[in-house]
CSV table of C-alpha atoms in Angstrom, one decimal:
chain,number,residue,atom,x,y,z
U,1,UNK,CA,-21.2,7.6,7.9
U,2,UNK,CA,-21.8,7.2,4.2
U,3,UNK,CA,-21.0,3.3,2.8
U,4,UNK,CA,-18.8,3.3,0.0
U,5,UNK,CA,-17.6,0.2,-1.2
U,6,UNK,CA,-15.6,1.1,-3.9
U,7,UNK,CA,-12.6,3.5,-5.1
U,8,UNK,CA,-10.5,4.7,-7.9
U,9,UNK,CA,-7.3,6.0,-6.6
U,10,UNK,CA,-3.9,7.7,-7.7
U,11,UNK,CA,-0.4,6.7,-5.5
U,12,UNK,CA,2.7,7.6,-6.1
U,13,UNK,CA,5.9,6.8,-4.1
U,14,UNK,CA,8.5,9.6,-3.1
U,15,UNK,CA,11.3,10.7,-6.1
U,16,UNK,CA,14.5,9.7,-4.5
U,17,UNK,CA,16.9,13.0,-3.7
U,18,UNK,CA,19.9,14.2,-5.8
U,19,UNK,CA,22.9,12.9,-5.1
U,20,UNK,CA,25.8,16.2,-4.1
U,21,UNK,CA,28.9,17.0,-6.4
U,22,UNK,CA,31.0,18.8,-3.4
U,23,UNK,CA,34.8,19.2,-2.3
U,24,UNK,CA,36.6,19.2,0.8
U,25,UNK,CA,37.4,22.6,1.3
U,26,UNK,CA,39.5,23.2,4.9
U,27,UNK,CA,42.7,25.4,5.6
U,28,UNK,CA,46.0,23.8,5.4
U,29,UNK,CA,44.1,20.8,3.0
U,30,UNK,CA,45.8,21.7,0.1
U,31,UNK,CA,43.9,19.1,-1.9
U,32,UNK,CA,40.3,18.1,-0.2
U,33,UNK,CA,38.9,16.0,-3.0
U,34,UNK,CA,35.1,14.9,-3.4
U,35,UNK,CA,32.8,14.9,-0.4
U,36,UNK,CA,29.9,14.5,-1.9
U,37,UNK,CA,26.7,12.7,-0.1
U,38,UNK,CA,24.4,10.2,-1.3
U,39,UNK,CA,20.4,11.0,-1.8
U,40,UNK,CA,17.9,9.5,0.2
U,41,UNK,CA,15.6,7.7,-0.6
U,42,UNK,CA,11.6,8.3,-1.6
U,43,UNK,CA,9.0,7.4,0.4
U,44,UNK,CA,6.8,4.1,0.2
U,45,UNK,CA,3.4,3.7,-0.1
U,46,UNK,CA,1.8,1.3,2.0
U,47,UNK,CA,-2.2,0.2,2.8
U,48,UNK,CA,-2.9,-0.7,6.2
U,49,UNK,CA,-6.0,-2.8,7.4
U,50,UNK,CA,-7.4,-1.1,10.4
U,51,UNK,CA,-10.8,-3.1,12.4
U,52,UNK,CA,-13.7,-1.3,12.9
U,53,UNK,CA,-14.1,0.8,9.6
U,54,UNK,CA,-16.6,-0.8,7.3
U,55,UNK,CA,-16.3,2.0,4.1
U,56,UNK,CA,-13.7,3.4,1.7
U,57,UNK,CA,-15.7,7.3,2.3
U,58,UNK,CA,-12.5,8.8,3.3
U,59,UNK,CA,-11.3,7.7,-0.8
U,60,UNK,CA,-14.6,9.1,-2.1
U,61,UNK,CA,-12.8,13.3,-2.7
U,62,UNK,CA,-9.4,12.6,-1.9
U,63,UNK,CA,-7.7,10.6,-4.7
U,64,UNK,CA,-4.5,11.0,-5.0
U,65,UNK,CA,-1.6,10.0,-2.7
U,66,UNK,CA,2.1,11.1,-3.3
U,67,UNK,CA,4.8,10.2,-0.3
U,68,UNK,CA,7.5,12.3,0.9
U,69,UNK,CA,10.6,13.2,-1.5
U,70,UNK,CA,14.1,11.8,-0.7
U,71,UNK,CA,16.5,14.9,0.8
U,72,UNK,CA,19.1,15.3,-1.5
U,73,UNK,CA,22.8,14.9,-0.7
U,74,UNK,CA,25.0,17.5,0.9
U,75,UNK,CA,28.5,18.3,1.2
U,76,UNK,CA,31.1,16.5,4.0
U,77,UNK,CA,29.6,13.0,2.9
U,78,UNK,CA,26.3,13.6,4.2
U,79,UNK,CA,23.2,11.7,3.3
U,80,UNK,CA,19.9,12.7,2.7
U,81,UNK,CA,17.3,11.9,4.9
U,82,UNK,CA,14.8,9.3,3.1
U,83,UNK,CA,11.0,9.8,2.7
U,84,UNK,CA,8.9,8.7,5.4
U,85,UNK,CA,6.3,5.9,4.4
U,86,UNK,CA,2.5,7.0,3.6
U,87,UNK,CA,-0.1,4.7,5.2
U,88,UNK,CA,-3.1,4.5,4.3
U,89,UNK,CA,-5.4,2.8,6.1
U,90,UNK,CA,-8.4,0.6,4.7
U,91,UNK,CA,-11.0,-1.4,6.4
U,92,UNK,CA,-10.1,-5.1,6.7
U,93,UNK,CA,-11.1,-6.8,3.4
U,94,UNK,CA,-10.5,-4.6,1.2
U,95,UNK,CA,-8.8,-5.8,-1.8
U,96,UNK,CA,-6.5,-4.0,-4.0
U,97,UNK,CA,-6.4,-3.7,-8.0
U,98,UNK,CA,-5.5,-2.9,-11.0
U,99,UNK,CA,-7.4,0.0,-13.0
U,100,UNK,CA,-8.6,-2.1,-15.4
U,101,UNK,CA,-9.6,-4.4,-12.1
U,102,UNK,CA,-8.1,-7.5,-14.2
U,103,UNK,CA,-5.1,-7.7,-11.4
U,104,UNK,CA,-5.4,-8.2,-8.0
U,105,UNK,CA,-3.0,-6.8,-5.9
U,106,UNK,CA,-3.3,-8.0,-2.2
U,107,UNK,CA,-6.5,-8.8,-0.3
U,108,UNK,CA,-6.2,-7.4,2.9
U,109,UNK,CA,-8.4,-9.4,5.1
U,110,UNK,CA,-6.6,-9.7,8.6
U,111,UNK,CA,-6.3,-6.3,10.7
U,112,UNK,CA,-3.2,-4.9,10.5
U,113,UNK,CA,-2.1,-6.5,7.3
U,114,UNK,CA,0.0,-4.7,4.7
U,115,UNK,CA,0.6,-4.2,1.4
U,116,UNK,CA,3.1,-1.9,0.0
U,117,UNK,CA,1.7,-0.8,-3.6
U,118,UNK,CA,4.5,1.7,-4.7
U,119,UNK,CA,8.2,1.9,-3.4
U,120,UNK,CA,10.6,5.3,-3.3
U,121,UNK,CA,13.1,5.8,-5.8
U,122,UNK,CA,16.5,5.2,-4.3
U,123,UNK,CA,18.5,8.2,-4.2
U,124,UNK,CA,21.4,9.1,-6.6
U,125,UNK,CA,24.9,9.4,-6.2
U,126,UNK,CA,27.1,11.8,-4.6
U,127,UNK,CA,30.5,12.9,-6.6
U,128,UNK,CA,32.3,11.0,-3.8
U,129,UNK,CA,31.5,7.4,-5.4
U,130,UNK,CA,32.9,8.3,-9.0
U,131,UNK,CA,36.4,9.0,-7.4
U,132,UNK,CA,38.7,7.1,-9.1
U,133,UNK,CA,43.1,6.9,-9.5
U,134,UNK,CA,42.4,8.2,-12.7
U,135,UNK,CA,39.5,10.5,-12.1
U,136,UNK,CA,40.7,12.4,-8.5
U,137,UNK,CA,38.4,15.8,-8.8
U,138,UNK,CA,35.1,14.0,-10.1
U,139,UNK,CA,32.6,16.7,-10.7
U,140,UNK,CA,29.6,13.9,-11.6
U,141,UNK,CA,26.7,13.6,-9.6
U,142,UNK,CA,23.8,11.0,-10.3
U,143,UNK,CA,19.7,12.7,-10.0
U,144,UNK,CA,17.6,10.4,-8.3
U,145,UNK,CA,15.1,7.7,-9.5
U,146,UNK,CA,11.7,8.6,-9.8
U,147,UNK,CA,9.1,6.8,-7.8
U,148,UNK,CA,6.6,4.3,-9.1
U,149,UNK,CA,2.9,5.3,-9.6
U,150,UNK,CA,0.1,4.0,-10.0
U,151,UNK,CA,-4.0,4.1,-10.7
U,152,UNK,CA,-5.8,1.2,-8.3
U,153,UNK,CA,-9.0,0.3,-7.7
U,154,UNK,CA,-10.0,-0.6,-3.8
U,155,UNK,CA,-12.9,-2.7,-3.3
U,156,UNK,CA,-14.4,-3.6,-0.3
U,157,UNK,CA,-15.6,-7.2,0.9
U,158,UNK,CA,-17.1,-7.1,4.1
U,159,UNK,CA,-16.0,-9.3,6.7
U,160,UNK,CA,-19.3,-11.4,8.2
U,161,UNK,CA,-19.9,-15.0,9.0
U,162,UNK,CA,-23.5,-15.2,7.7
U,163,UNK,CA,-24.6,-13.7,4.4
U,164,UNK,CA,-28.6,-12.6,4.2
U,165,UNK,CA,-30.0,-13.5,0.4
U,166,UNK,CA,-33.3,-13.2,-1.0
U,167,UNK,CA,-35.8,-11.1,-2.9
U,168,UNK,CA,-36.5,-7.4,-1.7
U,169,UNK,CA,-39.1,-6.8,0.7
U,170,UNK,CA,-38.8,-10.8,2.2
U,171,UNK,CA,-37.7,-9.9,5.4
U,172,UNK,CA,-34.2,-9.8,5.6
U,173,UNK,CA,-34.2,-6.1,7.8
U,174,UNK,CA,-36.7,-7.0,10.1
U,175,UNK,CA,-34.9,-10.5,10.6
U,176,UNK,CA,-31.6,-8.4,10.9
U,177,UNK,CA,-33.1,-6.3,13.4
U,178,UNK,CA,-34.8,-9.7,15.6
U,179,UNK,CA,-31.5,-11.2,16.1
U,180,UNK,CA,-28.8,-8.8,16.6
U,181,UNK,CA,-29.0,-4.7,17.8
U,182,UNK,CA,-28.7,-3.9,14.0
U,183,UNK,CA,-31.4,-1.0,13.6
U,184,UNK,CA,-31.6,-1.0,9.5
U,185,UNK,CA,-34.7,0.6,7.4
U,186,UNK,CA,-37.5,-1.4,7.4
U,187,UNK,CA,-40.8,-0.2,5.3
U,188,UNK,CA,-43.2,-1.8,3.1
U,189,UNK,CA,-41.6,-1.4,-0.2
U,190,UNK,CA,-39.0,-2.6,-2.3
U,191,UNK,CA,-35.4,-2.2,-2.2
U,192,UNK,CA,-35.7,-0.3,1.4
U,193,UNK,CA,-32.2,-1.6,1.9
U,194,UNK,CA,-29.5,0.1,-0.5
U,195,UNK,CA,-26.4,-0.8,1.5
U,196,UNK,CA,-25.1,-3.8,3.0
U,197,UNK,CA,-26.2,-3.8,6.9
U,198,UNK,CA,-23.9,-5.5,9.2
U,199,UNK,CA,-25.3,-6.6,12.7
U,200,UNK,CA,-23.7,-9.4,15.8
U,201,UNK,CA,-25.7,-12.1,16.8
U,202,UNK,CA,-25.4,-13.7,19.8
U,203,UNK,CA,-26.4,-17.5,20.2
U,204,UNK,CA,-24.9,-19.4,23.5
U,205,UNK,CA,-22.3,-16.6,24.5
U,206,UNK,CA,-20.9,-17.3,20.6
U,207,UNK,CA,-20.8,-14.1,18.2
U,208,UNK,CA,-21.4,-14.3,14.7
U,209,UNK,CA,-21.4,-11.2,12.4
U,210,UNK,CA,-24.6,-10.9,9.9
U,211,UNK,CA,-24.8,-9.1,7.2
U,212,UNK,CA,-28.0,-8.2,5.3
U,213,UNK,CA,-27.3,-7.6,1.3
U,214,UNK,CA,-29.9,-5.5,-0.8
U,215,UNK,CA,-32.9,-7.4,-2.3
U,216,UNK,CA,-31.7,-9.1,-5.9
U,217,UNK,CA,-34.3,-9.4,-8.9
U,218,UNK,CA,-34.3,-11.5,-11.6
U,219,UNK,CA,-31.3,-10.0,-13.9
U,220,UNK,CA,-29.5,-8.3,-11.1
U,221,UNK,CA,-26.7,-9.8,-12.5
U,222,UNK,CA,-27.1,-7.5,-15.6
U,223,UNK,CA,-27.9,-4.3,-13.5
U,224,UNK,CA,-31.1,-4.8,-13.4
U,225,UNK,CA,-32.3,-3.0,-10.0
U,226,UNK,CA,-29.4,-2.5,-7.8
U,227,UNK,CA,-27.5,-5.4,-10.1
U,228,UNK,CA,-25.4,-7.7,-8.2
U,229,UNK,CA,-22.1,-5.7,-7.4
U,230,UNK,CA,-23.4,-6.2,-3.1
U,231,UNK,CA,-23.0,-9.6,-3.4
U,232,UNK,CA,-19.2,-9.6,-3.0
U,233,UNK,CA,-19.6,-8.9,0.6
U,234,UNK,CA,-21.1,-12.8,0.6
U,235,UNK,CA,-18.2,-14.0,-0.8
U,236,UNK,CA,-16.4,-14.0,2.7
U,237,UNK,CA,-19.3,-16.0,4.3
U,238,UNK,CA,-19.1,-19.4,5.6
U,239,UNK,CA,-23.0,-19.4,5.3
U,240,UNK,CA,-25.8,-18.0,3.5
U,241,UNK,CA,-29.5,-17.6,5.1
U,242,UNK,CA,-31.3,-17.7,2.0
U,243,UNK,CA,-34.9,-15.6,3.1
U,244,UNK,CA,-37.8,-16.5,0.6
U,245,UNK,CA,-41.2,-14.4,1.5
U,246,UNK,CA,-43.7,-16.9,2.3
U,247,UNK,CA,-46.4,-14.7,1.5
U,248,UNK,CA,-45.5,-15.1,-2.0
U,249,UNK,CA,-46.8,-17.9,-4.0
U,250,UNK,CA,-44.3,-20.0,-6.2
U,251,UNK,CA,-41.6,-20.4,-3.4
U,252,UNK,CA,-39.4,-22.9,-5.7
U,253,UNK,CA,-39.3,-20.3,-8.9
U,254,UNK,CA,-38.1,-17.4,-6.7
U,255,UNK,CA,-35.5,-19.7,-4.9
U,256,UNK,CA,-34.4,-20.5,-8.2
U,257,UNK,CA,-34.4,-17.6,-9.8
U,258,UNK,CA,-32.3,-16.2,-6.5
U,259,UNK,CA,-29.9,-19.2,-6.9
U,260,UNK,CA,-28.9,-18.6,-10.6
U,261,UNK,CA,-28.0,-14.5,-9.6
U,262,UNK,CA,-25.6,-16.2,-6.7
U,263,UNK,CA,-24.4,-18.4,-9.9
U,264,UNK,CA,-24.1,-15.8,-12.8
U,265,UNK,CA,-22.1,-13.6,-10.0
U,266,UNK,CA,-19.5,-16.2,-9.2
U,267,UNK,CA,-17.2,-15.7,-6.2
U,268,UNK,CA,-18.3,-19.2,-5.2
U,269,UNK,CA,-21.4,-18.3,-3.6
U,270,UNK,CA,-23.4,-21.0,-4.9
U,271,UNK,CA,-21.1,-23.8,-3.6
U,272,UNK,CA,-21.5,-21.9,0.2
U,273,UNK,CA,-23.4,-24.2,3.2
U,274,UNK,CA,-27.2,-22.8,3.1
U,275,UNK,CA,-30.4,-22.7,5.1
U,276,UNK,CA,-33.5,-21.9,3.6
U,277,UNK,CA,-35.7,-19.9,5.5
U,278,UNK,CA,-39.4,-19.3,5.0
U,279,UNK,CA,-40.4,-15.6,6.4
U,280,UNK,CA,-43.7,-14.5,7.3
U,281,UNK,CA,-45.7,-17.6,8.3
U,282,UNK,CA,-47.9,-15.9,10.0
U,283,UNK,CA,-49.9,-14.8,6.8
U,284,UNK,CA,-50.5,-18.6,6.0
U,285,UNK,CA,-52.6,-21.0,7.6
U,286,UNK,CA,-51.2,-24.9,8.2
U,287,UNK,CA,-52.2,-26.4,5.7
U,288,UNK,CA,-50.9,-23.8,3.0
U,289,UNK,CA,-47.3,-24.2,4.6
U,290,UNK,CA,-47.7,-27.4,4.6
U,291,UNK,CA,-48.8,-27.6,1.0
U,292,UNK,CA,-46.1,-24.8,0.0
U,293,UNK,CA,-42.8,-26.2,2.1
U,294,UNK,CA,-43.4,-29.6,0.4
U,295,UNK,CA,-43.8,-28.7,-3.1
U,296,UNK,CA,-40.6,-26.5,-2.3
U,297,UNK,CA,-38.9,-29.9,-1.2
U,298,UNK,CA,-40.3,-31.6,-4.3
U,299,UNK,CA,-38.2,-29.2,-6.9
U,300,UNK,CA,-34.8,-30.0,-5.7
U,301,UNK,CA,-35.5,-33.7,-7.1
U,302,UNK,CA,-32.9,-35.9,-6.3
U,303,UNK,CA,-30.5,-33.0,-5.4
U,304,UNK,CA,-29.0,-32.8,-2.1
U,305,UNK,CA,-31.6,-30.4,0.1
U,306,UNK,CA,-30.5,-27.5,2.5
U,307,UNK,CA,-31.4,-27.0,6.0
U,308,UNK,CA,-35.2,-25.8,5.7
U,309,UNK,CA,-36.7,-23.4,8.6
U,310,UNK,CA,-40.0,-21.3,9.0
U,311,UNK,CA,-40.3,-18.3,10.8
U,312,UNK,CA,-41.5,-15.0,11.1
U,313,UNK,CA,-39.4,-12.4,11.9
U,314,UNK,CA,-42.3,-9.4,12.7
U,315,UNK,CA,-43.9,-12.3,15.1
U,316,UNK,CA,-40.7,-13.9,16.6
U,317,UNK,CA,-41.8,-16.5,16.0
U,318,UNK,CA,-39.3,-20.0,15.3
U,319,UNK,CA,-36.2,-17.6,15.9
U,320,UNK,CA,-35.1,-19.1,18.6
U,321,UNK,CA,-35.1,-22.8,16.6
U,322,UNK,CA,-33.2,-21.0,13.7
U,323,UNK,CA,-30.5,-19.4,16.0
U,324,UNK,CA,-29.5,-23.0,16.9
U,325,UNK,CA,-29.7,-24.4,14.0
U,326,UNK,CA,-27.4,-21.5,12.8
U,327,UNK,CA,-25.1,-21.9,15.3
U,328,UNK,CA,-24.8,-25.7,14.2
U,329,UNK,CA,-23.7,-25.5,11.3
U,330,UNK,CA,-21.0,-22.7,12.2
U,331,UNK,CA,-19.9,-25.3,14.7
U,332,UNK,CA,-20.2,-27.8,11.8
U,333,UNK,CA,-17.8,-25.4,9.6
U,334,UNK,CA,-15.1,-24.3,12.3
């Protein structure tokens, strides 16, 4: 299934029905009067979260969304039937809106949460309610109110307890892969990963959803590469596994440079609990990890350090070490 993450959408509710100008008409009634019924009302349009749907595809051709018409009115004081109510469901964390995106509507982050965006017009008014001493014969019948409409944007946020961050190519697939049954692209190139990857991990019969975000660069936040528009699905983190290839040299510019995308996007991220972890050891003697991880340390200053860990993902090795100390700090954060 194709991930779409965001969609421009048209809804309007149901017009309510016409309200009946009608007369009681029956043998030996010499004079029936007004029997006129009321409309119905219009449909509503409603969003539904629904688990286990992480993409807004099924809003990718069809756009627009219209709910059922109120019946109109009918003779002998019957009512119209009302519109039913469109649902239309969304994956959970999906938030709702405005066009212009300036307005937000409802974030839907709890299955089976509802927002109604558009309600029905109510229905008009049959002859029978303009009966008055002076008025007996009313021939006046209202038309019903049209439904509200609207143009919204849905944008999805995907739910996941742990947020994978870094450069491309570092590692974050291949780490995906190690720890939970997530089977994402992995190759030896840049931006391999175009779509956030969610995978389970499992640490002590606990479950914590991952999900691994396409690679930033410096400037992503401009659109520069794949920009920083994946991000958002971080925002719903508690935590954020920072992954810094330790093949690379200059470990402390390319954490920074990764930290100031997280700030220029907003959404809180850079305020989110974090453990550094240092990828593909394997490719480093001792004494150059030694050398590297400290002058790392040494560029925080007298700032408050995260959680440091080294590892390599393609070896397995120190995975087991960073699955507890990722299930710590969840425990620390529940």
């Amino acid at each position: 299934m194709k991930f779409l993450d965001k969609a421009k959408i048209y809804v309007k509710a149901g017009d309510g029905g016409n309200g009946a100008a009608s007369f009681r008409r029956e043998k030996y009634i010499e004079f029936g009067g007004p029997n006129g019924g009321d409309g119905g009302r219009g449909g509503d349009v409603v969003f539904r979260a629904v688990p286990n749907v992480n993409t807004l595809i099924d809003y990718r051709f069809k756009t627009k969304f219209v709910a059922q018409r109120g019946q109109n009115g009918m003779g002998k004081m019957r009512t119209g039937y009302s519109g039913e109510t469109l649902y239309l469901p969304v994956p959970t964390g999906t938030v709702i809106l405005s066009e212009n995106e300036e307005i937000e509507y409802a974030d839907l982050n709890t299955d089976g949460m509802e927002y109604r965006a558009v309600r029905g017009g109510n229905g008009g008014w049959g002859n029978l309610h303009f009966k008055s001493p002076t008025n007996r014969a009313p021939r006046q019948a209202n038309d019903g109110l049209p439904g509200e409409e609207k143009t919204l944007v849905l944008r999805l946020k995907l739910i996941a307890d742990i947020g994978l961050v870094g450069f491309p190519n570092a590692g974050k697939s291949t780490l995906l892969s190690v720890v939970t049954s997530a089977r994402p692209k992995i190759a030896n190139y840049a931006f391999t990963t175009l779509n956030p990857q969610l995978g389970v991990m499992y640490a002590h019969k606990r479950e914590f959803v991952m999900v691994d975000l396409p690679g930033l660069i410096q400037g992503a936040h401009t659109g520069v590469g794949l920009g920083d528009r994946f991000l958002g699905h971080a925002e719903r983190t508690k935590l954020i596994l920072h992954v810094i290839d330790g093949s690379e040299s200059d470990w402390a510019n390319r954490y920074k440079i990764i930290r100031n995308e997280m700030d220029s996007y907003g959404g809180n991220l850079i305020n989110k609990p974090e453990i550094v972890v240092i990828n593909k050891i394997d490719t480093l003697s001792d004494d150059e990890l030694n050398t590297r991880l400290t002058e790392l340390k040494k560029s925080f200053g007298r700032k408050k350090k995260p959680v440091f860990l080294t590892i390599s993902a393609a070896g397995r090795i120190g995975i087991e070490e960073m699955i507890n100390t990722i299930e710590k700090q969840m425990l620390e954060l529940e």
